[in-house]
Coordinates of C-alpha atoms in Angstrom, one line a residue:
Chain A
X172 CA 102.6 -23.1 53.1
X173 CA 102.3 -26.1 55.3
X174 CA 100.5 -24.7 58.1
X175 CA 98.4 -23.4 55.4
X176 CA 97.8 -26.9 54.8
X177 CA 97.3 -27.7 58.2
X178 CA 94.7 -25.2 58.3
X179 CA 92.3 -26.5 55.1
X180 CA 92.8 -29.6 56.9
X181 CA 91.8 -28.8 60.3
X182 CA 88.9 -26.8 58.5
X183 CA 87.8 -29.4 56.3
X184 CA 88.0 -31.5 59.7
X185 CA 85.6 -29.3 61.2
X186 CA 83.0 -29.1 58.2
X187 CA 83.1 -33.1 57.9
X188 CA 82.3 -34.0 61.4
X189 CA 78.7 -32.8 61.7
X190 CA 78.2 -34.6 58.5
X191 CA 79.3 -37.4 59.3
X192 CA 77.4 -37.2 62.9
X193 CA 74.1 -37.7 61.7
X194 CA 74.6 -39.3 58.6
X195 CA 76.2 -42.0 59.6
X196 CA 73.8 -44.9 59.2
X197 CA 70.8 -42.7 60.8
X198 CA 73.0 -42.7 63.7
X199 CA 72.8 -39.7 65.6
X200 CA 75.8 -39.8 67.5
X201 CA 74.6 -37.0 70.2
X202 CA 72.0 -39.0 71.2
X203 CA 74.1 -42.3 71.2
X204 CA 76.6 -40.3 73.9
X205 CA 74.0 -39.5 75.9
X206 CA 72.1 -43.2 76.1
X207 CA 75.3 -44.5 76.4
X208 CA 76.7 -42.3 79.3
X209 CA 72.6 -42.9 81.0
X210 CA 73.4 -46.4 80.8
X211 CA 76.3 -45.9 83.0
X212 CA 74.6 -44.0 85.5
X213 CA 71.9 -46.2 85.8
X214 CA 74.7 -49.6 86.0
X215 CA 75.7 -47.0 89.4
X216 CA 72.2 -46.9 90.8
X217 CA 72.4 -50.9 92.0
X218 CA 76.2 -50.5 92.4
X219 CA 77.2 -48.3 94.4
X220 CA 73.7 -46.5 94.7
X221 CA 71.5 -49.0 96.0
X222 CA 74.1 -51.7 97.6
X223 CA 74.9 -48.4 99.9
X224 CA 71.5 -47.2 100.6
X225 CA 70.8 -50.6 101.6
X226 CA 73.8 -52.0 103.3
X227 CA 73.5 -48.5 106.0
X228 CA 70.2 -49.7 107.1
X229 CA 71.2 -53.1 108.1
X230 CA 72.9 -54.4 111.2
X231 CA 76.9 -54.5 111.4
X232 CA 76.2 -58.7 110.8
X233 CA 74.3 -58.2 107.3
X234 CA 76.1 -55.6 105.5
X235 CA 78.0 -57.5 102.8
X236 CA 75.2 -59.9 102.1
X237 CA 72.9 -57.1 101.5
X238 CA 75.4 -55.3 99.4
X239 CA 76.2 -58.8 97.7
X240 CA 72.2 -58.8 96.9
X241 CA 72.0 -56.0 95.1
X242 CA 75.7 -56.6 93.1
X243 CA 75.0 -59.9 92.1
X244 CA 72.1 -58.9 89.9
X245 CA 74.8 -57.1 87.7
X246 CA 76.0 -60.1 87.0
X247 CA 72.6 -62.6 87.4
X248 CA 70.5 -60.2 85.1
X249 CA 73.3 -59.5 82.3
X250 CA 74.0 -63.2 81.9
X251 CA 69.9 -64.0 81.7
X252 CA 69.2 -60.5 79.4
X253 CA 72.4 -61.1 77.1
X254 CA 70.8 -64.9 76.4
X255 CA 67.1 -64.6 76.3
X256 CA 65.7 -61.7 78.1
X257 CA 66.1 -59.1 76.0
X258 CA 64.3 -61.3 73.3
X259 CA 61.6 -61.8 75.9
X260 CA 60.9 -58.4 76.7
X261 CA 61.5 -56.5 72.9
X262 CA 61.7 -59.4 70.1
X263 CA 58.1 -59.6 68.5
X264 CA 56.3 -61.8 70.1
X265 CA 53.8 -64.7 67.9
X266 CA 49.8 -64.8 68.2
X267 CA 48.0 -63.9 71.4
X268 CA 50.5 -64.5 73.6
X269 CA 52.7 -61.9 71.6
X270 CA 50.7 -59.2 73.4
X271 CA 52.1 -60.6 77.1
X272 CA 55.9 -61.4 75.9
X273 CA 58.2 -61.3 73.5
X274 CA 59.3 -63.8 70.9
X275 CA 62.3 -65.7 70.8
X276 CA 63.6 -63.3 67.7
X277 CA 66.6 -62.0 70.0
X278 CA 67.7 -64.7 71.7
X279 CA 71.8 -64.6 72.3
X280 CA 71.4 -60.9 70.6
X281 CA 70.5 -62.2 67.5
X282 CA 69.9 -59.2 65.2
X283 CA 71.1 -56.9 67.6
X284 CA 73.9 -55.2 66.9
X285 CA 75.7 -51.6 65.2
X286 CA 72.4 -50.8 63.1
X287 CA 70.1 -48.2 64.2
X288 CA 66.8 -48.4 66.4
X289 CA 65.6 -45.3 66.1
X290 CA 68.5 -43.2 66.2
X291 CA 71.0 -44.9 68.5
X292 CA 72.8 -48.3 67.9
X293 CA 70.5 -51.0 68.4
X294 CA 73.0 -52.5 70.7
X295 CA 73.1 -49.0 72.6
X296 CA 69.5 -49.0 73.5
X297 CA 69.8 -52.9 74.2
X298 CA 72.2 -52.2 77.1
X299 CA 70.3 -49.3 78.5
X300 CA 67.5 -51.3 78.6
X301 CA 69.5 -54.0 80.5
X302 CA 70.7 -51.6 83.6
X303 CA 66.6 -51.4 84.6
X304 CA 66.5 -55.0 84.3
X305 CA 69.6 -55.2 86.8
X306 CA 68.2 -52.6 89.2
X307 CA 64.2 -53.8 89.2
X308 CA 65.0 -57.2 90.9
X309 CA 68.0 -55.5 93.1
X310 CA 64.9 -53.1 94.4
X311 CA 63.1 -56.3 95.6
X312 CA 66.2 -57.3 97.8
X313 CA 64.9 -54.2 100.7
X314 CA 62.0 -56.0 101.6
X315 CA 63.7 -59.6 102.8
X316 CA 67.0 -58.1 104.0
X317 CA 68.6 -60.1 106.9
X318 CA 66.9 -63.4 106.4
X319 CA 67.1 -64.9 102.3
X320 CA 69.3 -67.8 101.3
X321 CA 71.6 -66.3 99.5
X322 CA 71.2 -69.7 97.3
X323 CA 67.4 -69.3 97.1
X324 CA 68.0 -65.7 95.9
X325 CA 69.4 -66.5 93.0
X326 CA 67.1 -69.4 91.6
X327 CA 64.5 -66.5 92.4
X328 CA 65.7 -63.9 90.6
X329 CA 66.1 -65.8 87.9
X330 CA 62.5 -66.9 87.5
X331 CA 61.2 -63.4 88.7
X332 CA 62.9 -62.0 85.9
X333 CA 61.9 -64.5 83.6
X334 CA 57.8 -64.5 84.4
X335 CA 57.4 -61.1 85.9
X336 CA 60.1 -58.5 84.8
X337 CA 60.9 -59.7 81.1
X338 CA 57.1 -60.0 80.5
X339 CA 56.2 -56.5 81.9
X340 CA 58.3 -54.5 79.9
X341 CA 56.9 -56.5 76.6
X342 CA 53.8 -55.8 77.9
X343 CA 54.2 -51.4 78.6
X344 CA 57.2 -51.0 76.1
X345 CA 58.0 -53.3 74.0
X346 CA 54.3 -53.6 72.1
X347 CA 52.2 -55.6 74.3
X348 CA 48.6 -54.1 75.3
X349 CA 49.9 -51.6 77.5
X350 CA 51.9 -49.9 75.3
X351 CA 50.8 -46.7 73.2
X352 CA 48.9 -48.7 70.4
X353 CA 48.0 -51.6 72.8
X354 CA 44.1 -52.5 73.6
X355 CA 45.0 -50.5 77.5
X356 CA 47.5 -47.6 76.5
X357 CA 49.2 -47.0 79.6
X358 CA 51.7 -44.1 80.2
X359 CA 54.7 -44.9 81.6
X360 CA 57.4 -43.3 80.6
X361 CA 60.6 -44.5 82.5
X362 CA 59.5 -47.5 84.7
X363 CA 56.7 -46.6 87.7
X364 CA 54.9 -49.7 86.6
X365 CA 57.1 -51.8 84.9
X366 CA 59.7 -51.4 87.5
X367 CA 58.6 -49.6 90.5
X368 CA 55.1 -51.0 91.1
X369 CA 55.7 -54.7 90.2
X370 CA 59.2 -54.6 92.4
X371 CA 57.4 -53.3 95.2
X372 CA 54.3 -55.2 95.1
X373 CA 56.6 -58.2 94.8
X374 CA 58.7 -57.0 97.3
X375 CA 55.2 -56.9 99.8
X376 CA 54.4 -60.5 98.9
X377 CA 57.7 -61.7 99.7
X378 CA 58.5 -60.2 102.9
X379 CA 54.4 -61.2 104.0
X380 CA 55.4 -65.1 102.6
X381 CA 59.2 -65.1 104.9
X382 CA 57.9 -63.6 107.8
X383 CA 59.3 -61.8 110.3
X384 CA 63.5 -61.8 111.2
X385 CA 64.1 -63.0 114.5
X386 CA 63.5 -60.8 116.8
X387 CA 60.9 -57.9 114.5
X388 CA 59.4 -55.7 116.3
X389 CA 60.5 -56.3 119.8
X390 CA 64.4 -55.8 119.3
X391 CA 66.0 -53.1 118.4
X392 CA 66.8 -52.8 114.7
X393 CA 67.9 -49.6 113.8
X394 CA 70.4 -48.9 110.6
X395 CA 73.8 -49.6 111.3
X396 CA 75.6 -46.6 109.5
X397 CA 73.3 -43.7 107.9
X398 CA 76.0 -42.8 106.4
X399 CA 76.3 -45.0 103.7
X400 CA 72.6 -44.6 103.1
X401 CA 72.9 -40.9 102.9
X402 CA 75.8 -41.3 99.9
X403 CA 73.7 -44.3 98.1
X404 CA 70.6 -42.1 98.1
X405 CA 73.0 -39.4 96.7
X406 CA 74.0 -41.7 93.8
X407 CA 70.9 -43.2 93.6
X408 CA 69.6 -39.2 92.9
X409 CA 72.4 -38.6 90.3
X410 CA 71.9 -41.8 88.7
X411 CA 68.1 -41.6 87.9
X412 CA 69.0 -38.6 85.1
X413 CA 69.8 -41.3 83.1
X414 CA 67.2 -43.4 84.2
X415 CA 64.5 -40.8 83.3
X416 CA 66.0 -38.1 80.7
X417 CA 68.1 -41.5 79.4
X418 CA 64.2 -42.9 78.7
X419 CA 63.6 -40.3 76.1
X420 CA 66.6 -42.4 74.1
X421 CA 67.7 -39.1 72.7
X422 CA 69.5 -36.2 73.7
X423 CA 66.4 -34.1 72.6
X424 CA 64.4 -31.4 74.1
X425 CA 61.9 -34.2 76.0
X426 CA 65.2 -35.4 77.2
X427 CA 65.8 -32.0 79.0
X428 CA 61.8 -32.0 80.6
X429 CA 62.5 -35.6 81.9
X430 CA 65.3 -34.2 83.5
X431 CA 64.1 -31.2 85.3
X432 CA 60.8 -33.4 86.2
X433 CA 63.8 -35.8 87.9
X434 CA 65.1 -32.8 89.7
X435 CA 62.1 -31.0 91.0
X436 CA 60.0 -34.3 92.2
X437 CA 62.3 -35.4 93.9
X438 CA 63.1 -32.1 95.8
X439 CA 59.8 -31.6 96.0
X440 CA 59.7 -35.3 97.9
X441 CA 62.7 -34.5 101.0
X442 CA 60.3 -31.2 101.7
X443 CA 57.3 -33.4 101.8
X444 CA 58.5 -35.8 103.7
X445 CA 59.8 -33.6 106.2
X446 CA 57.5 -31.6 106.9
X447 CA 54.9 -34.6 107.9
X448 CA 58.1 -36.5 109.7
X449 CA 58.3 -33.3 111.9
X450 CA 54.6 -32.8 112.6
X451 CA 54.3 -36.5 113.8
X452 CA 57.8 -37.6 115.2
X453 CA 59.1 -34.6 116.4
X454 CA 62.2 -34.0 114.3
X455 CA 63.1 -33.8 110.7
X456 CA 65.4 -36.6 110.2
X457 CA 68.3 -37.4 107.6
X458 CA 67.0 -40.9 106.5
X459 CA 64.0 -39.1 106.2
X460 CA 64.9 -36.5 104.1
X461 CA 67.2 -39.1 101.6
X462 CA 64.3 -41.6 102.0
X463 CA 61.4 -38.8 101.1
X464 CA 64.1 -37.9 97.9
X465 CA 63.8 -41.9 96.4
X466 CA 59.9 -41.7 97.3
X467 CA 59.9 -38.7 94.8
X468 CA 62.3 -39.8 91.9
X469 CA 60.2 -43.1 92.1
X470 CA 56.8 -41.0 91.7
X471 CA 57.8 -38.9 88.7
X472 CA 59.8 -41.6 87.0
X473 CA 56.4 -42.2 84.9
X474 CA 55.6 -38.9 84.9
X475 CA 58.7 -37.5 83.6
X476 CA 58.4 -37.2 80.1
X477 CA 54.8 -36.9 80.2
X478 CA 54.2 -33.9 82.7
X479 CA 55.6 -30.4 83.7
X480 CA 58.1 -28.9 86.0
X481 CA 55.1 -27.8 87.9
X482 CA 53.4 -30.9 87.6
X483 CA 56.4 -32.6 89.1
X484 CA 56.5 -30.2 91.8
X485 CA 53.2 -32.0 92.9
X486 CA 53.9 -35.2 92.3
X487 CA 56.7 -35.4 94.5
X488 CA 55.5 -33.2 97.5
X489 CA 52.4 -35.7 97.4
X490 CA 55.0 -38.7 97.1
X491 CA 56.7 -38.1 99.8
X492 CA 54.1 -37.8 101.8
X493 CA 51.8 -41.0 100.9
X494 CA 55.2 -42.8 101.5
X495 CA 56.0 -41.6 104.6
X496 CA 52.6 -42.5 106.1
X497 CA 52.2 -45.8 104.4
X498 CA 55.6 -46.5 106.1
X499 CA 55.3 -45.2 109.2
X500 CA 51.6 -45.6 109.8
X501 CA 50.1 -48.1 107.4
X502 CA 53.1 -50.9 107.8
X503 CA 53.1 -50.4 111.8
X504 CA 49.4 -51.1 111.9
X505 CA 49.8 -54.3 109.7
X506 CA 52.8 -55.4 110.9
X507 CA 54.8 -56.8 107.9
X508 CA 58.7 -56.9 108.4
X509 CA 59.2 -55.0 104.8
X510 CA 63.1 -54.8 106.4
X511 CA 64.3 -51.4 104.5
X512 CA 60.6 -50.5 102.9
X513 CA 60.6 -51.7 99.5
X514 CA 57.0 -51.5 99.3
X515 CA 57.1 -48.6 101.5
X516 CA 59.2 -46.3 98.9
X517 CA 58.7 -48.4 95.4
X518 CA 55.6 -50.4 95.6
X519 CA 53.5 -46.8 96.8
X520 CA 55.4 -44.6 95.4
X521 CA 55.1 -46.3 91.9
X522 CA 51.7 -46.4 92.4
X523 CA 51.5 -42.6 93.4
X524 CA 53.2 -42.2 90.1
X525 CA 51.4 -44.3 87.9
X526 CA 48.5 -42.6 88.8
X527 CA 49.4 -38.9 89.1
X528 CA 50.6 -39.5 85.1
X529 CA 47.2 -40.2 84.6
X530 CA 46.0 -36.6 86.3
X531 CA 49.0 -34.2 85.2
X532 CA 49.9 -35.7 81.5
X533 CA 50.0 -32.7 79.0
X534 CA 50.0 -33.1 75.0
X535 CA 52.4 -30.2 74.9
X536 CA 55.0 -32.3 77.1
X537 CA 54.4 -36.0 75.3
X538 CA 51.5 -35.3 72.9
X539 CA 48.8 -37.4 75.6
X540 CA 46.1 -35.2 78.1
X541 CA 45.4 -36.5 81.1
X542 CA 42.4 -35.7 83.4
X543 CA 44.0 -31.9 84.0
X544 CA 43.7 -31.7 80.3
X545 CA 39.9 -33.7 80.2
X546 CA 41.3 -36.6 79.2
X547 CA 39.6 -39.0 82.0
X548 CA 40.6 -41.9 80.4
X549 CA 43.8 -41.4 80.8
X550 CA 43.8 -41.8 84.6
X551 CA 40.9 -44.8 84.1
X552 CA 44.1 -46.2 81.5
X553 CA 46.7 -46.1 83.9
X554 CA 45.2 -47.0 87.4
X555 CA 44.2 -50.2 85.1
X556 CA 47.4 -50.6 84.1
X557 CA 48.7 -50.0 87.6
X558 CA 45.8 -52.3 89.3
X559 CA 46.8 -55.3 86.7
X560 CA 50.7 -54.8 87.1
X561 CA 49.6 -55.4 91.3
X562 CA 47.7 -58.4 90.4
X563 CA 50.2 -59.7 88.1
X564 CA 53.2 -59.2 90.4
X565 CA 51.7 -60.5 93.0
X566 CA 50.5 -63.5 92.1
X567 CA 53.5 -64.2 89.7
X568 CA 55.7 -63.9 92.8
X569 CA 53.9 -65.7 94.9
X570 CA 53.6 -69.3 92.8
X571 CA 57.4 -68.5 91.8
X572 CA 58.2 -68.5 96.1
X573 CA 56.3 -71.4 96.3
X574 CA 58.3 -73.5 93.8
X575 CA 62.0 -72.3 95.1
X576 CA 60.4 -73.2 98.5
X577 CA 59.8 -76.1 97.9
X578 CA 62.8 -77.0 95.7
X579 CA 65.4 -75.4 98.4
X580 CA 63.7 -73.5 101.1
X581 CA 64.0 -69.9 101.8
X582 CA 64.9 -68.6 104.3
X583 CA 68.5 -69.2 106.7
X584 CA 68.6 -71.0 109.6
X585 CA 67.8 -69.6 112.9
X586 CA 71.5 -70.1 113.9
X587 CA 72.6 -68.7 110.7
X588 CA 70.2 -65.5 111.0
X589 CA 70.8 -64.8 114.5
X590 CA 74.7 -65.1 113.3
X591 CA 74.5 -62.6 110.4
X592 CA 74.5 -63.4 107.0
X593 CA 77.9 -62.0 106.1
X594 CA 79.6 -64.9 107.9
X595 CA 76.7 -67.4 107.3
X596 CA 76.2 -67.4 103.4
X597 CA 79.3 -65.2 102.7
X598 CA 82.0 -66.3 105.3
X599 CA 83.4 -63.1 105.7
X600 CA 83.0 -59.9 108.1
X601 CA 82.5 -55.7 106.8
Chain B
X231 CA 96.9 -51.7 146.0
X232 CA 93.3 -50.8 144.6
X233 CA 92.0 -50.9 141.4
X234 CA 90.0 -47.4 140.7
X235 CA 87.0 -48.0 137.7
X236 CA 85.5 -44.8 136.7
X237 CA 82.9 -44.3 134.0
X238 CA 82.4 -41.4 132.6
X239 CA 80.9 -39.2 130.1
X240 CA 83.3 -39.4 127.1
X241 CA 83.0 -36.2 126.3
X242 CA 84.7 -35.6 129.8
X243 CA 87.8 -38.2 129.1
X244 CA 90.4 -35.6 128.2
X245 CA 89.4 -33.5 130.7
X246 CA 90.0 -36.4 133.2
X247 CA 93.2 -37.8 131.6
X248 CA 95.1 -34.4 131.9
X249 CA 93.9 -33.7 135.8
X250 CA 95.4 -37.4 136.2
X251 CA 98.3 -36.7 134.5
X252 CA 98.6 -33.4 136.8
X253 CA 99.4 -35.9 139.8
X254 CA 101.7 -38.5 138.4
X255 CA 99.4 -41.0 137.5
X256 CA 99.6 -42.0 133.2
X257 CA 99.2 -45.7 133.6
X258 CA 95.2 -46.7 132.8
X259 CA 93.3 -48.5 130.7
X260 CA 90.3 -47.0 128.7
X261 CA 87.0 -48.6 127.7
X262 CA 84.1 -47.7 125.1
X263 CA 81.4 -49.1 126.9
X264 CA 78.0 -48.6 126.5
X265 CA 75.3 -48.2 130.0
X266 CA 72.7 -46.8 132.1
X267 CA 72.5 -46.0 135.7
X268 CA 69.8 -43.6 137.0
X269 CA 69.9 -41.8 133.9
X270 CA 67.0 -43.0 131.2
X271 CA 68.1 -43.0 127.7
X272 CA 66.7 -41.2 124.3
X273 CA 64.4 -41.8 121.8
X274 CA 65.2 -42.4 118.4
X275 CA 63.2 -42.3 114.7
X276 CA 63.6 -44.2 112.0
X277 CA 61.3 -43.6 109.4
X278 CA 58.4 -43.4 112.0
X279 CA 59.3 -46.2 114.2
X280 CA 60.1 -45.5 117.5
X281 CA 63.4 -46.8 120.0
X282 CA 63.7 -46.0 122.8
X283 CA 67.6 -46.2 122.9
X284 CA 68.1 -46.5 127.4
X285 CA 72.0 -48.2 126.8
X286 CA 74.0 -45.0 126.6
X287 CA 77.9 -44.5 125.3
X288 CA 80.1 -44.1 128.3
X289 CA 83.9 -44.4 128.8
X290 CA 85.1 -46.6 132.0
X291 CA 88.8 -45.7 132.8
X292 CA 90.4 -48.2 134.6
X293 CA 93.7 -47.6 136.6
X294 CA 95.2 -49.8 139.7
X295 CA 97.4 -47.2 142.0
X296 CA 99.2 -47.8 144.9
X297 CA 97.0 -48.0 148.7
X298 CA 98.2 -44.4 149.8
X299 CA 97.3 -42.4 146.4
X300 CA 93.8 -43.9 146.2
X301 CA 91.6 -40.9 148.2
X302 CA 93.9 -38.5 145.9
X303 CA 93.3 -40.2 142.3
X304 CA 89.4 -40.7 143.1
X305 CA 88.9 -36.9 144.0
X306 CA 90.7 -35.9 141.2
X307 CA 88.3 -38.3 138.8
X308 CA 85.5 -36.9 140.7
X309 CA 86.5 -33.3 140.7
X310 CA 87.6 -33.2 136.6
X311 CA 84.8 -35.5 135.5
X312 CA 81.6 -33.9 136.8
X313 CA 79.0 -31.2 135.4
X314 CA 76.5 -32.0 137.8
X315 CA 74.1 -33.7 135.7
X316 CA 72.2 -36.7 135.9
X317 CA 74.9 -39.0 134.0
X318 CA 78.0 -38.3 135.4
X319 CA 79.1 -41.8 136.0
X320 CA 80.5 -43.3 139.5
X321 CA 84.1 -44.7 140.3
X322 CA 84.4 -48.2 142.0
X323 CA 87.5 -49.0 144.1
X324 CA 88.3 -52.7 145.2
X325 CA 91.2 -54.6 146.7
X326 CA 94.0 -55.5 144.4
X327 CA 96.0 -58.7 145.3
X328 CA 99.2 -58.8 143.4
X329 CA 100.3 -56.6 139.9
X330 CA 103.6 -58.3 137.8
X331 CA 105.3 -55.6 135.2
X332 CA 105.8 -58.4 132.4
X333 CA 109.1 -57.1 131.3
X334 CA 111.0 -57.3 133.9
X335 CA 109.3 -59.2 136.5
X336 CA 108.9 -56.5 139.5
X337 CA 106.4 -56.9 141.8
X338 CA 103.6 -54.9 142.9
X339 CA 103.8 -51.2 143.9
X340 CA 106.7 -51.0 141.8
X341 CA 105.3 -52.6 139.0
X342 CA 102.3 -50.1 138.5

C-alpha cells in the first residue's frame, strides 16, 4: 500500500515537472540550463583559454603577466559591467544619443533580476552577456604583449570598455542603428563586429601607437612553450559553443545550427590554413594549425546563426587563409610588432566574417538573404557596419591611449622590459 | 690529473655514460648546454616568420680522471659518442692542479 503510494507520488512527480518547466513565470528552464552552462564556457575562454594560448607564445620572462592580462579582466570587466556597463550597453538609451548607448536604466542591476527576458532570467542573459565583455578587451592584450604597464592596462581597459565596447554592443544588439530595426541593420549574430573587429582594429592601433619591444624583428622571439597554446586554443574551441550556439539564448533548433556552423568553420579554418602554411613555408605547423582553428571560429562567429553548415564550410576555409597571409605576408611587409596577432587572427578574421554574413545569410537559417540569396544589401549593410565599427574603434582607441599616456605613460621601462614583466610589474617568476 | 670536457649530442649521453661506466669511471658532471661548431643550425616557422635557430642543444660531460687513464676515457668518449655526422661534438683535455674530496679532506688522485 505504501509503495503504492510511493508510486502516485513519484508519477505525479513526473507529470508536474514539465509543467512547471515552462510555466514557471515564462521561464523556460531548458533554455535557462543551457545559457547558463554557455556562460560558463565562455567565463573559460579568457581563463584558461586565452591566458594559455597567450602565455605559450611569449618568452619564459613574460608568461604570468600575460596570463595576468587576460585574468584580470574577469575581475576589471565584472566590477565595471555589474555597476554601469550593462546599463550602457542594454538599458534604453534617451534621444539621439540613445541610438549610440544605452541609458542609465540598469545601472548597479537595477531591474535586473529573476523575471524573464525572453525566456531566460533576465539576470541569466545579463551574465552571459558579461563573459563577451570579459573576453573582448582580454583579446586586445595579444597585440601589446611584452611591453604594457601593467598599471596603464587597467586605466585602459576601463575606458576602452566604457567608450568602445559598452557602446558597440548598444549599438548591434542592444537597439542602437545596427541592430535588426536600426537605420543600418547589420547581421551579427555572436560578436564578429562587436567583438572581433573592434578588438582587433584596436588591438592594430595600439601595438602601431607602443611600438616595437626591444629587440622586434632582429632578435629572436619565438613562443616559449606551444604547448600551452595548443591546450588554450583547445579550450578556446570548446568554449566558443557557448559563445555562438549560447547567442541564440535558447536551447532551440537555431541553437543546434550555430553550433555545427562553430564546428565546421573552424575545421574548415586548421585545413585552410595548412594547406597555404605548407605551400609557402615548407611544413604544416602545430601553431598553425591551432592558430588557422581561432581564425575560423572568429569568422563564423557572425555567421553562425545566420548561414549553413555548408556556408560555414567556406567561411572558414577562406578564414584561415586571409589570416594566414595577412599574418605572415601583410604584417612582415608593414612591420608592426602585433606580438601574438591580435589583428592578425581577430581584427581580419572579424572582418572576413562580417562580410561573408553578408554573402552566405539564408532566410531559412535566421529569416534574412544575403547576396547568395539576391539580397545585395545585405552585404552593402554589413561591410558598412563592419567599415564604421574600424573607424570607430580606431579612433576611440587612439584618443583613449593618448589620455592614459599622458596621465601615466605606457609602456615599461627599458630595464623593466628587457627584464621581463613577470618580475617587473608582478615580482614573481613562472 | 686532467680535466676531460666532451660535448655531445644528447641523444648520445646514455650511450656514453654506460661505455664510461664499462671502465671504472662514474664520477662526472653533466651539462645542458646549448652550441654550434661547424655544424649550421635549422630553420624554424612561426606563423610565417622565419628563425634561423644556428645555437643547437648539446650535452658537455665533464669528468677530471687521473694522468694515466686520460688516452683510455677520451677513446672511450670518442668511440661511444660518434655517428659520424657533422655534429658530433669534440672533447677538450687540460691540466688539472689540485682536486679536495670535501668530506673527508683527501687529496688529489685519491679524491677523484
Amino acid at each position: 500500500m505504501r509503495k503504492t503510494t510511493i508510486y502516485c507520488l513519484v508519477l505525479l512527480g513526473l507529470l508536474a515537472t514539465p509543467v512547471a518547466a515552462v510555466a514557471q513565470d515564462g521561464i523556460d528552464t531548458g533554455d535557462n540550463a543551457w545559457i547558463l552552462t554557455s556562460s560558463a564556457l565562455v567565463l573559460m575562454m579568457t581563463g584558461p583559454g586565452l591566458a594559455l594560448f597567450y602565455g605559450g607564445l611569449v618568452r619564459k620572462k613574460n608568461i604570468l603577466a600575460t596570463m595576468m592580462q587576460s585574468f584580470i579582466m574577469m575581475a576589471l570587466m565584472t566590477v565595471l559591467w555589474a555597476i554601469y556597463g550593462y546599463s550602457l550597453a542594454f538599458a534604453e538609451g534617451s534621444g539621439p544619443l540613445g541610438t549610440f548607448v544605452g541609458g542609465f536604466g540598469h545601472v548597479f542591476l537595477n531591474g535586473v533580476g529573476m523575471e524573464p527576458n525572453g525566456s531566460i532570467p533576465h539576470l541569466t542573459f545579463m551574465v552571459f552577456q558579461l563573459m563577451f565583455a570579459i573576453i573582448t578587451p582580454a583579446l586586445i592584450t595579444g597585440a601589446f604583449a611584452e611591453r604594457m604597464k601593467f598599471s596603464s592596462l587597467l586605466l585602459f581597459m576601463a575606458l576602452w570598455g566604457t567608450v568602445v565596447y559598452f557602446p558597440m554592443v548598444h549599438m548591434v544588439w542592444g537597439g542602437g542603428f545596427m541592430s535588426p530595426d536600426g537605420a543600418l541593420p547589420c547581421l551579427d549574430f555572436a560578436g564578429g563586429t562587436v567583438v572581433h573587429i573592434s578588438s582587433g582594429v584596436s588591438a592594430l592601433v595600439m601595438a602601431l601607437y607602443l611600438g616595437k619591444r626591444i629587440g622586434f624583428p632582429s632578435e629572436v622571439m619565438r613562443p616559449q612553450n606551444l604547448t600551452f597554446s595548443f591546450v588554450g586554443a583547445c579550450l578556446l574551441w570548446v568554449g566558443w559553443f557557448g559563445f555562438n550556439s549560447g547567442s541564440a539564448l535558447a536551447a532551440d533548433g537555431l541553437a543546434a545550427v550555430a553550433f555545427v556552423n562553430t564546428q565546421f568553420g573552424a575545421a574548415a579554418a586548421v585545413l585552410g590554413w595548412l594547406l597555404i602554411e605548407w605551400i609557402r613555408d615548407g611544413k604544416p605547423s602545430m601553431l598553425g594549425g591551432v592558430t588557422g582553428a581561432v581564425a575560423g571560429l572568429v569568422a563564423v562567429t557572425p555567421a553562425s546563426g545566420f548561414v549553413g553548415p555548408m556556408d560555414s564550410l567556406v567561411i572558414g576555409f577562406v578564414a584561415g587563409i586571409v589570416c594566414y597571409l595577412s599574418i605572415a605576408v601583410v604584417k612582415a611587409k608593414f612591420g608592426y610588432d602585433d606580438s601574438l596577432d591580435a589583428f592578425g587572427v581577430h581584427g581580419v578574421g572579424g572582418t572576413v566574417g562580417a562580410l561573408l554574413t553578408g554573402v552566405f545569410a539564408r532566410v531559412a537559417i535566421g529569416g534574412t538573404g544575403g547576396l547568395v540569396e539576391g539580397n545585395p544589401m545585405q552585404f552593402v549593410n554589413n561591410t558598412g557596419g563592419a567599415l564604421l565599427t574600424w573607424v570607430f574603434a580606431a579612433v576611440a582607441t587612439f584618443v583613449i591611449l593618448k589620455i592614459v599616456d599622458a596621465m601615466m605613460g605606457l609602456r615599461v621601462s627599458e630595464a623593466d622590459e628587457i627584464e621581463g614583466l613577470d618580475i617587473s610589474q608582478h615580482g614573481e617568476e613562472a | 690529473m686532467k680535466k676531460i670536457e666532451a660535448v655531445i649530442q644528447p641523444f648520445k649521453l646514455d650511450d656514453v655514460r654506460e661505455a664510461l661506466k664499462g671502465i671504472g669511471i662514474d664520477g662526472m658532471t653533466i651539462y645542458d648546454v646549448r652550441g654550434h661548431g661547424r655544424q649550421k643550425g635549422h630553420k624554424e616557422v612561426y606563423r610565417g616568420q622565419e628563425y634561423e635557430v644556428d645555437l643547437l642543444p648539446k650535452v658537455k660531460i665533464e669528468a677530471i680522471v687521473s694522468s694515466d687513464r686520460v688516452d683510455e676515457t677520451v677513446n672511450t668518449i670518442v668511440e661511444s659518442a660518434r655517428t659520424g655526422k657533422i655534429g658530433d661534438g669534440k672533447v677538450f683535455i687540460s691540466d688539472i692542479a689540485e682536486a679536495v674530496r670535501i668530506r673527508n679532506s683527501e687529496h688529489d688522485d685519491e679524491a677523484l
